Coordinates of C-alpha atoms in Angstrom, one line a residue:
M1063 CA -153.0 -41.8 -39.7
R1064 CA -151.5 -44.5 -41.9
I1065 CA -152.2 -48.2 -41.2
S1066 CA -150.0 -51.1 -42.5
C1067 CA -152.5 -53.9 -42.8
G1068 CA -151.4 -57.2 -41.4
A1069 CA -148.3 -55.7 -39.7
R1070 CA -147.6 -56.6 -36.0
Q1071 CA -145.3 -53.6 -35.4
N1072 CA -145.2 -50.0 -36.5
V1073 CA -143.2 -49.5 -39.7
R1074 CA -141.4 -46.6 -41.4
T1075 CA -140.9 -46.5 -45.1
A1076 CA -138.3 -44.8 -47.3
P1077 CA -137.7 -42.3 -48.8
T1078 CA -139.9 -40.1 -46.6
Y1079 CA -139.8 -42.4 -43.6
A1080 CA -143.5 -42.0 -43.1
L1081 CA -144.9 -43.8 -40.0
W1082 CA -147.3 -46.7 -40.6
Y1083 CA -149.2 -48.0 -37.6
K1084 CA -149.4 -51.7 -36.9
D1085 CA -152.7 -53.3 -37.9
F1086 CA -155.8 -52.6 -35.8
G1087 CA -159.5 -51.9 -36.1
Y1088 CA -160.4 -54.8 -38.4
T1089 CA -163.5 -57.0 -38.0
G1090 CA -161.9 -60.2 -39.4
G1091 CA -159.5 -61.4 -42.1
I1092 CA -156.1 -63.0 -42.1
P1093 CA -152.7 -61.4 -42.2
A1094 CA -150.3 -62.6 -44.9
N1095 CA -147.2 -61.6 -46.9
A1096 CA -147.9 -59.2 -49.7
T1097 CA -146.9 -58.6 -53.3
T1098 CA -147.1 -55.0 -54.3
P1099 CA -148.8 -54.7 -57.7
S1100 CA -147.2 -51.3 -58.6
F1101 CA -144.1 -49.2 -57.8
I1102 CA -146.3 -46.5 -56.4
T1103 CA -147.7 -48.9 -53.8
P1104 CA -146.2 -48.2 -50.3
P1105 CA -143.2 -50.5 -49.8
L1106 CA -145.0 -52.6 -47.1
K1107 CA -144.5 -56.3 -46.7
T1108 CA -147.8 -57.5 -45.3
L1109 CA -151.5 -57.2 -46.0
R1110 CA -154.8 -58.4 -44.6
Y1111 CA -157.2 -60.5 -46.8
F1112 CA -160.8 -61.4 -46.2
P1113 CA -161.8 -64.9 -47.3
L1114 CA -165.4 -65.4 -48.2
S1115 CA -165.7 -68.1 -45.5
E1116 CA -165.5 -65.2 -43.0
G1117 CA -168.4 -63.4 -44.6
P1118 CA -169.0 -61.2 -47.6
E1119 CA -168.5 -57.9 -45.7
N1120 CA -165.5 -57.0 -43.5
C1121 CA -164.5 -53.6 -42.2
Y1122 CA -162.0 -51.4 -40.6
G1123 CA -163.5 -49.3 -37.8
I1124 CA -161.3 -46.5 -36.5
N1125 CA -162.3 -44.6 -33.4
R1126 CA -161.3 -41.2 -32.0
V1127 CA -161.2 -39.5 -35.4
P1128 CA -161.4 -35.7 -34.9
K1129 CA -164.4 -34.2 -36.7
G1130 CA -163.3 -32.8 -40.0
H1131 CA -162.6 -33.3 -43.8
Y1132 CA -160.4 -36.2 -44.8
T1133 CA -158.7 -37.8 -47.8
L1134 CA -159.1 -41.6 -47.4
R1135 CA -156.9 -43.8 -49.5
I1136 CA -156.8 -47.6 -49.6
F1137 CA -154.1 -49.5 -51.5
F1138 CA -154.9 -53.0 -52.7
G1139 CA -152.4 -55.9 -52.7
L1140 CA -151.8 -59.4 -53.9
I1141 CA -151.3 -62.4 -51.6
K1142 CA -147.8 -63.8 -51.9
Q1143 CA -148.9 -67.4 -52.4
P1144 CA -149.2 -69.2 -55.7
D1145 CA -152.6 -70.7 -55.0
F1146 CA -154.4 -67.4 -54.6
D1147 CA -156.3 -65.4 -57.2
N1148 CA -153.8 -62.9 -58.5
E1149 CA -156.4 -60.2 -59.2
P1150 CA -159.3 -60.2 -56.8
L1151 CA -162.3 -58.0 -57.7
F1152 CA -164.3 -56.4 -54.9
E1153 CA -166.1 -53.2 -53.8
I1154 CA -165.3 -50.6 -51.2
S1155 CA -167.6 -48.4 -49.1
V1156 CA -166.8 -45.6 -46.7
E1157 CA -169.3 -44.7 -44.0
G1158 CA -171.9 -46.9 -45.8
T1159 CA -171.4 -45.2 -49.2
L1160 CA -170.1 -47.3 -52.1
I1161 CA -167.1 -45.4 -53.5
H1162 CA -165.2 -48.0 -55.7
S1163 CA -165.5 -51.2 -57.6
L1164 CA -162.3 -52.8 -58.8
K1165 CA -162.3 -53.7 -62.5
S1166 CA -160.5 -56.5 -64.3
G1167 CA -156.9 -55.5 -65.2
W1168 CA -156.4 -53.1 -62.3
T1169 CA -153.0 -54.6 -61.5
S1170 CA -151.7 -53.2 -64.8
H1171 CA -152.6 -49.6 -64.2
D1172 CA -150.7 -47.6 -61.5
D1173 CA -153.7 -45.2 -60.9
Q1174 CA -156.0 -48.2 -60.3
V1175 CA -154.1 -49.9 -57.5
F1176 CA -155.7 -47.7 -54.9
A1177 CA -159.1 -46.0 -54.2
E1178 CA -159.3 -42.5 -52.8
A1179 CA -162.1 -40.2 -51.7
L1180 CA -162.7 -36.9 -49.9
V1181 CA -165.1 -37.5 -47.0
F1182 CA -166.5 -35.5 -44.1
L1183 CA -166.2 -37.5 -40.8
L1184 CA -168.4 -36.1 -38.2
D1185 CA -169.1 -38.7 -35.4
G1186 CA -165.6 -39.5 -34.2
T1187 CA -165.3 -42.7 -36.2
V1188 CA -164.8 -44.0 -39.7
S1189 CA -165.9 -47.3 -41.2
I1190 CA -164.2 -48.6 -44.3
C1191 CA -165.7 -51.8 -45.6
F1192 CA -164.7 -54.4 -48.3
H1193 CA -167.5 -56.3 -50.0
S1194 CA -166.8 -59.6 -51.8
T1195 CA -168.2 -60.0 -55.3
G1196 CA -167.2 -63.7 -55.7
H1197 CA -164.1 -63.0 -57.6
G1198 CA -161.3 -63.6 -55.2
D1199 CA -160.7 -62.5 -51.6
P1200 CA -160.3 -58.7 -50.9
A1201 CA -156.7 -58.0 -49.9
I1202 CA -155.6 -54.6 -48.5
I1203 CA -152.1 -53.4 -48.0
S1204 CA -152.7 -50.0 -46.4
I1205 CA -155.2 -47.5 -45.3
E1206 CA -154.5 -43.7 -45.0
I1207 CA -156.8 -41.3 -43.2
L1208 CA -155.3 -37.8 -43.9
Q1209 CA -157.0 -34.6 -42.7
V1210 CA -157.3 -31.8 -45.2
D1211 CA -158.7 -28.3 -45.0
D1212 CA -162.5 -28.1 -44.2
K1213 CA -163.0 -26.1 -47.4
A1214 CA -160.8 -28.3 -49.6
Y1215 CA -162.3 -28.7 -53.1
Y1216 CA -165.2 -26.5 -52.4
S1217 CA -167.3 -26.6 -55.7
G1218 CA -170.4 -24.6 -55.1
P1219 CA -173.6 -24.5 -53.1
E1220 CA -174.4 -28.2 -53.4
W1221 CA -171.0 -29.1 -52.0
G1222 CA -171.0 -30.1 -48.3
E1223 CA -171.1 -32.8 -45.7
G1224 CA -173.5 -34.9 -47.8
V1225 CA -171.1 -35.1 -50.7
I1226 CA -168.2 -37.5 -51.3
L1227 CA -165.6 -36.7 -54.0
K1228 CA -164.1 -40.0 -55.3
T1229 CA -160.8 -39.5 -57.2
T1230 CA -161.2 -40.7 -60.8
S1231 CA -158.0 -39.2 -62.3
R1232 CA -155.3 -36.8 -61.3
L1233 CA -152.7 -35.8 -64.0
T1234 CA -149.6 -33.8 -64.0
C1235 CA -148.9 -32.7 -67.6
G1236 CA -145.7 -32.4 -69.6
T1237 CA -143.6 -34.8 -67.5
S1238 CA -143.0 -38.5 -67.2
K1239 CA -142.3 -38.5 -63.5
P1240 CA -145.2 -39.7 -61.2
R1241 CA -145.2 -37.7 -57.9
F1242 CA -146.9 -37.7 -54.6
D1243 CA -147.4 -34.3 -52.8
E1244 CA -144.6 -35.4 -50.4
D1245 CA -142.3 -35.9 -53.4
Y1246 CA -143.1 -32.4 -54.4
S1247 CA -142.4 -31.2 -50.8
G1248 CA -146.1 -30.2 -50.7
D1249 CA -148.0 -29.0 -47.7
H1250 CA -149.4 -32.0 -45.7
W1251 CA -152.8 -30.3 -45.7
G1252 CA -153.0 -31.2 -49.4
G1253 CA -153.6 -34.8 -48.4
D1254 CA -150.4 -36.3 -50.1
R1255 CA -152.2 -36.6 -53.5
Y1256 CA -150.8 -38.9 -56.2
W1257 CA -150.2 -37.2 -59.6
E1258 CA -150.0 -39.6 -62.6
P1259 CA -147.7 -38.2 -65.3
I1260 CA -148.9 -37.6 -68.9
R1261 CA -146.2 -36.3 -71.1
T1262 CA -148.4 -36.1 -74.2
F1263 CA -152.2 -36.3 -75.0
G1264 CA -151.5 -37.9 -78.4
Q1265 CA -148.9 -38.7 -81.0
N1266 CA -147.5 -35.4 -82.3
A1267 CA -150.5 -33.6 -80.9
D1268 CA -148.6 -31.5 -78.3
E1269 CA -145.2 -30.8 -76.8
P1270 CA -144.1 -30.4 -73.2
R1271 CA -143.0 -27.2 -71.5
S1272 CA -141.2 -26.7 -68.2
T1273 CA -139.6 -24.0 -66.1
E1274 CA -137.6 -23.6 -62.9
N1275 CA -139.1 -20.3 -62.0
S1276 CA -141.1 -20.0 -58.8
I1277 CA -144.9 -20.2 -59.1
K1278 CA -147.0 -17.7 -57.2
Q1279 CA -150.4 -18.5 -55.5
A1280 CA -149.9 -22.3 -55.8
S1281 CA -149.6 -23.6 -52.3
D1282 CA -152.5 -21.6 -50.9
A1283 CA -155.5 -22.6 -48.8
P1284 CA -157.7 -24.5 -49.0
N1285 CA -156.2 -26.9 -51.5
F1286 CA -152.5 -26.3 -51.0
Y1287 CA -151.3 -27.5 -54.5
P1288 CA -147.5 -28.0 -54.7
E1289 CA -145.6 -25.4 -56.6
A1290 CA -143.8 -27.9 -58.7
L1291 CA -147.1 -29.0 -60.2
Y1292 CA -147.2 -25.8 -62.3
Q1293 CA -143.6 -26.0 -63.5
S1294 CA -144.5 -28.4 -66.3
A1295 CA -147.2 -28.3 -69.0
V1296 CA -148.2 -29.5 -72.4
V1297 CA -148.9 -27.0 -75.3
S1298 CA -150.8 -27.8 -78.5
T1299 CA -149.0 -27.5 -81.9
D1300 CA -149.9 -26.0 -85.2
S1301 CA -150.5 -29.5 -86.6
Q1302 CA -153.0 -30.2 -83.9
P1303 CA -154.3 -26.9 -82.5
D1304 CA -156.8 -28.5 -80.0
L1305 CA -155.6 -30.2 -76.8
A1306 CA -157.9 -33.1 -76.0
Y1307 CA -157.9 -35.6 -73.1
T1308 CA -160.4 -38.5 -72.9
I1309 CA -161.1 -40.8 -69.9
D1310 CA -163.5 -43.6 -69.3
V1311 CA -166.1 -42.9 -66.7
D1312 CA -169.2 -44.4 -65.2
P1313 CA -172.3 -43.3 -67.0
N1314 CA -175.1 -41.1 -65.6
K1315 CA -172.9 -39.6 -62.9
N1316 CA -171.8 -36.1 -62.0
Y1317 CA -168.1 -35.2 -62.2
S1318 CA -166.2 -32.3 -60.6
I1319 CA -163.5 -31.1 -63.0
W1320 CA -160.5 -29.1 -61.8
L1321 CA -158.1 -27.6 -64.4
H1322 CA -154.7 -26.1 -63.5
F1323 CA -152.9 -23.4 -65.5
A1324 CA -149.8 -21.2 -65.2
E1325 CA -148.3 -19.2 -68.0
I1326 CA -144.8 -20.7 -68.1
D1327 CA -144.2 -20.3 -71.9
A1328 CA -141.5 -17.7 -72.4
L1329 CA -143.1 -16.7 -75.7
V1330 CA -146.2 -15.4 -73.9
T1331 CA -145.6 -12.1 -72.1
D1332 CA -148.8 -10.1 -72.3
A1333 CA -152.6 -10.6 -71.9
G1334 CA -154.3 -11.5 -75.1
Q1335 CA -151.4 -13.5 -76.5
R1336 CA -153.1 -16.9 -75.6
V1337 CA -156.9 -17.2 -75.5
F1338 CA -158.8 -20.5 -75.7
D1339 CA -162.1 -22.1 -74.8
V1340 CA -162.6 -25.2 -72.6
L1341 CA -165.2 -27.8 -73.8
L1342 CA -166.4 -30.9 -72.0
N1343 CA -167.9 -33.6 -74.2
G1344 CA -168.3 -30.9 -76.9
D1345 CA -170.1 -28.4 -74.7
T1346 CA -168.3 -25.1 -74.1
I1347 CA -167.9 -24.6 -70.3
F1348 CA -165.3 -21.8 -70.1
K1349 CA -165.0 -19.2 -72.8
E1350 CA -162.0 -17.1 -73.8
I1351 CA -159.6 -18.2 -71.1
D1352 CA -156.6 -15.8 -70.9
I1353 CA -154.4 -17.2 -68.2
L1354 CA -152.1 -14.2 -67.8
K1355 CA -155.1 -11.9 -67.6
M1356 CA -157.0 -14.0 -65.1
S1357 CA -154.1 -14.9 -62.8
G1358 CA -152.6 -11.4 -62.9
D1359 CA -149.1 -12.3 -63.9
R1360 CA -146.8 -14.8 -65.5
Y1361 CA -145.8 -17.9 -63.4
T1362 CA -148.9 -17.6 -61.4
A1363 CA -151.3 -20.4 -60.7
L1364 CA -154.9 -20.4 -62.0
V1365 CA -157.4 -23.1 -61.1
L1366 CA -160.8 -23.5 -62.8
N1367 CA -163.6 -25.7 -61.5
T1368 CA -166.9 -26.9 -62.8
T1369 CA -169.3 -29.8 -62.3
V1370 CA -170.9 -31.6 -65.2
A1371 CA -173.4 -34.5 -65.7
V1372 CA -172.0 -37.2 -68.0
S1373 CA -174.5 -39.5 -69.6
G1374 CA -172.1 -41.6 -71.6
R1375 CA -169.1 -43.7 -70.7
T1376 CA -166.4 -41.2 -71.7
L1377 CA -165.4 -37.7 -70.7
T1378 CA -163.4 -35.6 -73.1
I1379 CA -161.8 -32.3 -72.1
T1380 CA -160.9 -30.1 -75.0
L1381 CA -158.9 -26.9 -75.1
H1382 CA -159.7 -25.0 -78.3
P1383 CA -157.5 -22.0 -79.2
K1384 CA -159.2 -18.7 -80.1
E1385 CA -156.4 -16.2 -80.4
G1386 CA -152.6 -16.0 -80.4
H1387 CA -150.6 -19.0 -79.2
R1388 CA -151.9 -22.5 -78.9
A1389 CA -153.6 -23.9 -75.7
I1390 CA -151.7 -24.9 -72.6
I1391 CA -152.5 -26.9 -69.5
N1392 CA -150.5 -28.0 -66.4
A1393 CA -152.7 -30.4 -64.5
I1394 CA -156.1 -32.1 -64.4
E1395 CA -158.2 -33.5 -61.6
I1396 CA -161.5 -35.4 -62.1
F1397 CA -163.7 -36.5 -59.2
Q1398 CA -166.9 -38.4 -59.3
V1399 CA -169.5 -36.7 -57.2
I1400 CA -171.3 -39.2 -54.9
A1401 CA -174.1 -38.4 -52.6
A1402 CA -173.3 -39.7 -49.1
E1403 CA -175.8 -42.4 -48.0
S1404 CA -177.9 -41.8 -44.9
K1405 CA -177.0 -44.2 -42.1
T1406 CA -179.1 -46.7 -40.2
S1407 CA -180.4 -45.5 -36.8
S1408 CA -177.6 -45.9 -34.3
A1409 CA -179.9 -47.3 -31.7
E1410 CA -181.1 -50.0 -34.1
V1411 CA -177.5 -50.8 -35.1
R1412 CA -176.6 -51.3 -31.4
A1413 CA -179.6 -53.6 -31.0
L1414 CA -178.5 -55.7 -33.9
Q1415 CA -175.0 -55.9 -32.6
A1416 CA -176.4 -57.1 -29.2
L1417 CA -178.4 -59.7 -31.1
K1418 CA -175.4 -60.8 -33.0
R1419 CA -173.4 -61.3 -29.8
S1420 CA -176.2 -63.0 -27.8
L1421 CA -177.1 -65.4 -30.7
G1422 CA -173.6 -66.1 -31.7
L1423 CA -174.1 -65.4 -35.4
P1424 CA -171.7 -67.4 -37.6
N1425 CA -168.9 -65.5 -39.4
R1426 CA -170.7 -66.1 -42.7
F1427 CA -173.3 -63.5 -41.8
A1428 CA -170.6 -60.8 -41.5
W1429 CA -172.8 -58.3 -39.7
N1430 CA -170.2 -55.6 -40.1
G1431 CA -170.5 -51.9 -41.0
D1432 CA -173.9 -50.5 -41.6
P1433 CA -176.9 -52.9 -41.8
C1434 CA -178.7 -51.1 -44.6
V1435 CA -176.1 -49.3 -46.7
P1436 CA -174.6 -49.5 -49.1
K1437 CA -177.9 -50.7 -50.6
E1438 CA -176.0 -53.2 -52.8
H1439 CA -174.7 -55.0 -49.6
P1440 CA -177.3 -55.1 -46.8
W1441 CA -176.9 -57.4 -43.8
S1442 CA -178.0 -60.9 -44.4
G1443 CA -181.5 -61.5 -43.1
A1444 CA -182.3 -57.8 -42.5
D1445 CA -184.9 -55.8 -44.3
C1446 CA -184.6 -52.0 -44.4
Q1447 CA -186.9 -49.0 -44.9
F1448 CA -185.9 -45.4 -45.3
D1449 CA -187.5 -42.7 -43.0
K1450 CA -187.5 -39.6 -45.1
S1451 CA -188.6 -37.4 -42.2
G1452 CA -185.6 -38.4 -40.1
S1453 CA -183.2 -39.2 -43.0
K1454 CA -182.4 -42.5 -41.4
W1455 CA -182.7 -46.1 -42.3
F1456 CA -184.4 -48.5 -39.9
I1457 CA -185.0 -52.3 -39.7
D1458 CA -188.6 -53.4 -40.4
G1459 CA -187.9 -57.1 -40.9
L1460 CA -185.5 -59.8 -39.6
D1461 CA -185.5 -63.3 -40.9
L1462 CA -182.9 -65.6 -39.4
A1463 CA -184.9 -68.9 -39.5
N1464 CA -183.1 -72.2 -39.6
Q1465 CA -179.6 -70.7 -39.3
G1466 CA -178.2 -72.8 -36.4
L1467 CA -178.3 -69.9 -34.0
K1468 CA -177.7 -70.5 -30.3
G1469 CA -177.8 -68.3 -27.2
F1470 CA -180.7 -66.2 -26.0
L1471 CA -182.8 -63.2 -26.9
P1472 CA -181.5 -60.0 -25.3
D1473 CA -183.7 -57.2 -23.9
D1474 CA -182.0 -54.9 -26.4
I1475 CA -184.1 -56.4 -29.2
S1476 CA -186.9 -54.0 -28.1
K1477 CA -184.8 -51.2 -29.6
L1478 CA -185.8 -52.4 -33.0
I1479 CA -188.9 -50.3 -32.7
H1480 CA -189.9 -50.5 -36.4
L1481 CA -190.0 -54.2 -36.7
Q1482 CA -193.0 -55.6 -38.5
S1483 CA -191.7 -59.2 -38.9
L1484 CA -189.4 -61.2 -36.7
N1485 CA -188.7 -64.8 -37.6
L1486 CA -186.1 -66.8 -35.5
S1487 CA -187.7 -70.2 -35.9
G1488 CA -185.9 -73.5 -36.3
N1489 CA -182.8 -72.6 -34.2
T1490 CA -181.5 -73.7 -30.8
I1491 CA -182.3 -70.4 -28.9
H1492 CA -182.9 -71.0 -25.2
G1493 CA -183.9 -69.0 -22.2
V1494 CA -187.1 -66.9 -21.7
I1495 CA -189.0 -64.7 -24.1
P1496 CA -188.0 -61.2 -23.0
S1497 CA -191.0 -59.2 -21.9
S1498 CA -189.5 -56.2 -23.7
L1499 CA -190.7 -57.7 -27.0
G1500 CA -194.1 -56.4 -26.0
T1501 CA -193.0 -52.9 -26.6
I1502 CA -192.5 -53.4 -30.4
T1503 CA -196.0 -52.4 -31.1
S1504 CA -195.5 -52.5 -34.9
L1505 CA -194.9 -56.3 -34.9
E1506 CA -197.3 -58.1 -37.2
L1507 CA -195.5 -61.5 -37.4
L1508 CA -193.5 -63.1 -34.5
D1509 CA -192.2 -66.6 -35.1
L1510 CA -190.1 -68.2 -32.4
S1511 CA -191.2 -71.8 -33.1
Y1512 CA -189.0 -74.8 -32.7
N1513 CA -186.4 -73.5 -30.3
F1514 CA -185.6 -74.3 -26.7
L1515 CA -187.4 -71.4 -25.0
N1516 CA -188.7 -71.9 -21.5
G1517 CA -190.6 -70.0 -18.8
S1518 CA -194.0 -68.4 -19.4
I1519 CA -195.3 -66.2 -22.2
P1520 CA -194.9 -62.6 -21.1
E1521 CA -198.1 -60.8 -20.4
S1522 CA -196.6 -57.9 -22.4
L1523 CA -197.2 -59.7 -25.7
G1524 CA -200.8 -58.9 -25.2
N1525 CA -199.9 -55.3 -26.0
L1526 CA -199.0 -56.2 -29.6
T1527 CA -202.3 -55.1 -31.1
A1528 CA -201.0 -55.3 -34.6
L1529 CA -199.9 -58.9 -34.2
R1530 CA -201.6 -61.2 -36.8
R1531 CA -199.4 -64.3 -36.6
L1532 CA -197.7 -65.7 -33.5
N1533 CA -195.8 -69.0 -33.6
L1534 CA -194.4 -70.2 -30.3
N1535 CA -194.9 -74.0 -31.0
G1536 CA -192.2 -76.5 -30.4
N1537 CA -190.6 -75.0 -27.3
S1538 CA -190.7 -75.7 -23.6
L1539 CA -193.0 -72.9 -22.5
S1540 CA -195.3 -73.3 -19.4
G1541 CA -198.0 -71.5 -17.6
R1542 CA -201.1 -69.7 -18.6
V1543 CA -201.4 -68.1 -22.1
P1544 CA -202.0 -64.3 -21.5
G1545 CA -205.7 -63.6 -21.7
A1546 CA -205.2 -60.7 -24.2
L1547 CA -203.6 -63.1 -26.7
G1548 CA -206.4 -65.6 -26.2
G1549 CA -209.0 -63.0 -27.0
R1550 CA -207.1 -62.0 -30.1
L1551 CA -208.0 -65.3 -31.7
L1552 CA -211.6 -64.2 -32.0
N1553 CA -210.4 -61.4 -34.4
G1554 CA -208.8 -63.6 -37.0
A1555 CA -205.2 -63.7 -35.7
S1556 CA -203.3 -67.0 -36.2
F1557 CA -201.5 -68.2 -33.1
N1558 CA -199.7 -71.5 -32.6
F1559 CA -198.9 -72.7 -29.0
T1560 CA -198.7 -76.5 -29.6
D1561 CA -195.9 -78.8 -28.5
N1562 CA -195.4 -76.8 -25.2
A1563 CA -196.3 -79.4 -22.5
G1564 CA -196.7 -76.8 -19.8
L1565 CA -199.0 -74.3 -21.5
C1566 CA -202.6 -74.0 -20.6
G1567 CA -205.6 -71.7 -20.6
I1568 CA -207.0 -71.5 -24.2
P1569 CA -209.0 -73.9 -26.3
G1570 CA -206.8 -76.7 -27.6
L1571 CA -204.6 -76.6 -24.5
P1572 CA -205.1 -78.2 -21.1
T1573 CA -207.2 -76.4 -18.5
C1574 CA -205.1 -74.4 -16.0
G1575 CA -205.3 -75.1 -12.3
P1576 CA -206.2 -72.5 -9.7
H1577 CA -204.6 -69.3 -10.7
L1578 CA -202.3 -67.7 -8.2
S1579 CA -201.3 -64.2 -8.3
A1580 CA -197.6 -63.3 -8.4
G1581 CA -197.8 -62.3 -4.7
A1582 CA -199.3 -65.6 -3.7
K1583 CA -196.6 -67.5 -5.6
V1584 CA -194.0 -65.5 -3.8
G1585 CA -195.7 -66.2 -0.4
I1586 CA -195.9 -69.9 -1.2
A1587 CA -192.3 -70.0 -2.2
F1588 CA -191.3 -68.1 1.1
G1589 CA -193.4 -70.5 3.2
V1590 CA -191.8 -73.6 1.6
S1591 CA -188.4 -72.2 2.1
L1592 CA -189.1 -71.3 5.8
S1593 CA -190.5 -74.8 6.4
F1594 CA -187.5 -76.4 4.8
L1595 CA -185.2 -74.3 7.0
L1596 CA -187.1 -75.3 10.2
L1597 CA -186.9 -78.9 9.2
V1598 CA -183.2 -78.6 8.8
I1599 CA -182.7 -77.0 12.2
C1600 CA -184.9 -79.6 14.0
S1601 CA -183.0 -82.4 12.3
V1602 CA -179.7 -80.9 13.4
C1603 CA -180.9 -80.5 17.0
Y1604 CA -182.3 -84.1 17.1
W1605 CA -179.0 -85.4 15.7
K1606 CA -176.9 -83.5 18.3
R1607 CA -179.2 -84.7 21.2
R1608 CA -179.0 -88.3 20.0
Q1609 CA -175.2 -88.0 19.8
N1610 CA -175.0 -86.8 23.4
I1611 CA -177.2 -89.7 24.7
L1612 CA -175.0 -92.2 22.9
R1613 CA -171.9 -90.6 24.3
A1614 CA -173.2 -90.8 27.9
Q1615 CA -174.1 -94.5 27.5
Q1616 CA -170.6 -95.2 26.2
I1617 CA -169.0 -93.6 29.3
A1618 CA -171.3 -95.5 31.6
A1619 CA -170.5 -98.8 30.0
R1620 CA -166.7 -98.2 30.5
G1621 CA -167.2 -97.5 34.3
A1622 CA -169.6 -100.4 35.0
P1623 CA -167.2 -102.9 36.9
Y1624 CA -165.9 -100.2 39.4
A1625 CA -169.4 -99.0 40.1
K1626 CA -170.7 -102.5 40.7
A1627 CA -167.9 -103.2 43.2
R1628 CA -168.6 -100.1 45.3
T1629 CA -172.3 -100.8 45.3
Q1630 CA -171.8 -104.4 46.6
F1631 CA -169.4 -103.2 49.4
S1632 CA -171.9 -100.5 50.5
H1633 CA -174.6 -103.2 50.6
D1634 CA -172.5 -105.4 52.9
I1635 CA -171.9 -102.6 55.4
Q1636 CA -175.6 -101.9 55.6
M1637 CA -176.4 -105.5 56.3
S1638 CA -173.7 -105.7 59.0
R1639 CA -175.2 -102.7 60.8
H1640 CA -178.6 -104.3 60.6
H1641 CA -177.6 -107.6 62.2
N1642 CA -175.6 -106.0 65.0
H1643 CA -178.4 -103.7 66.1
G1644 CA -178.8 -104.1 69.8
H1645 CA -175.2 -105.4 70.3
T1646 CA -173.7 -102.0 69.9
R1647 CA -170.2 -101.4 71.2
T1648 CA -168.4 -98.2 71.8
A1649 CA -165.6 -97.2 69.5
A1650 CA -163.1 -98.0 72.2
E1651 CA -164.4 -101.4 72.4
N1652 CA -164.4 -102.1 68.7
G1653 CA -161.2 -100.3 67.7
P1654 CA -160.9 -97.8 64.8
S1655 CA -163.4 -98.0 61.8
L1656 CA -162.0 -99.2 58.5
L1657 CA -164.7 -97.3 56.5
S1658 CA -163.7 -94.1 54.8

């Protein structure tokens, strides 16, 4: 996989039309137009840079990486704006291991415009981080993650998953043409290495050789060197019999040296005609090298490897002729051997990431990558210890006091099981104290003072038997202080619960009222809720009954004149019947009745 940093679309570049994926996986930074510092830099037009205001550490995290052995290569760039530092200096880590520090003047050397390392990736991800050193903003043009053979560059019993080989130098001798493996039509399992040309080791010290003959045993597993690498070489002369190459290195490091030979000189046809020793910093490492004898034939590749400890700041490779013709060499590879750092416990990393989200940590904290490694760049506010038995780092202290943090404390904080000190005082954290804090039995100091915490103090804090200092003052806590905490005061612990108006139950705080169990509190709450519900129902019923009465009165008021008239007429009829009693007539005599 190749990533074009800062690009919004996939890109293909000439002459090989390699595919570069659009930018993804970054933790921060700003895309910008790029200036390429070297002709070997991929011809890409964008980059991503990481201003210090966004934090001192930023990373690319790539997921779904198949388990295997990889060449990782990062090309640096320059921001195409006049007001930016033209040569930023920063450091690079891979999987928590520091692999490269840019040095002043890197823009003037083609082999310094990128960093490259051979790394085992085993957990399905890769993290590549950039660490500011205060000298400009890290700026990255491209990232390449190229799988190679699992046994590539095997160098002995100490080689393995715990070792990273950082490319220090890779030379093709006797030519002035720089080449990538792709330019050589090399096998892709070689990792598309870059070969810097060196036509001569010194003025009049040697002379080039070349051939167009095919080279046998070149592009073989596990390293798959391109055949053309062995078709050029340098040969020492009579005036300067020794061939010597010197390179600056970091002191007190181990280096893996790979020397490439093929007998391409037409003057050498039999074994014994060219024999030489190989010395590293004056010490003989390989004696009586006879290329034709050791490779089995002319035009056949031979690779020698050794690992040496270098105490000084230079490494000199010397080929000293012993018999016959002068010494010859085709290519040189030098790797710094770096022990891969052990990582922080994944559970604790996830806990810190949850804390980062819940507290809304500012960008300046830059909690990216691994909290504890590289050791030169730990996360701000985090203290780490190494567990030799488990070969893991863990967090034993966290100090984020007076950092303007907001949000709440997540339950996941309990996964920081090795914490001895937790100081979050002087922020604006709200919500309740998670009861899960009581499971971090190693806690000796817990300072949550001067926040906006509310609710009660969890009973579980009484389980913190190692606790010697507890500051909860300056919050809005309420309820009874757990009895176990109160009893701890008699053993010399220092607890501060002041400036919490609702707390009670220990000397110095108000006396608590009748203590109710949790069940009683639930029962009271249920009773109050039921009473309120009944009150609402009664109020609704009363209101409806009252409305019905008022409606009936309104109807009666509208029918009052007609009702009064009928009542008066009925009264008159009754009175008439009463007065005519005894003077009754028959219907025939009185005629038809007018009453209905």
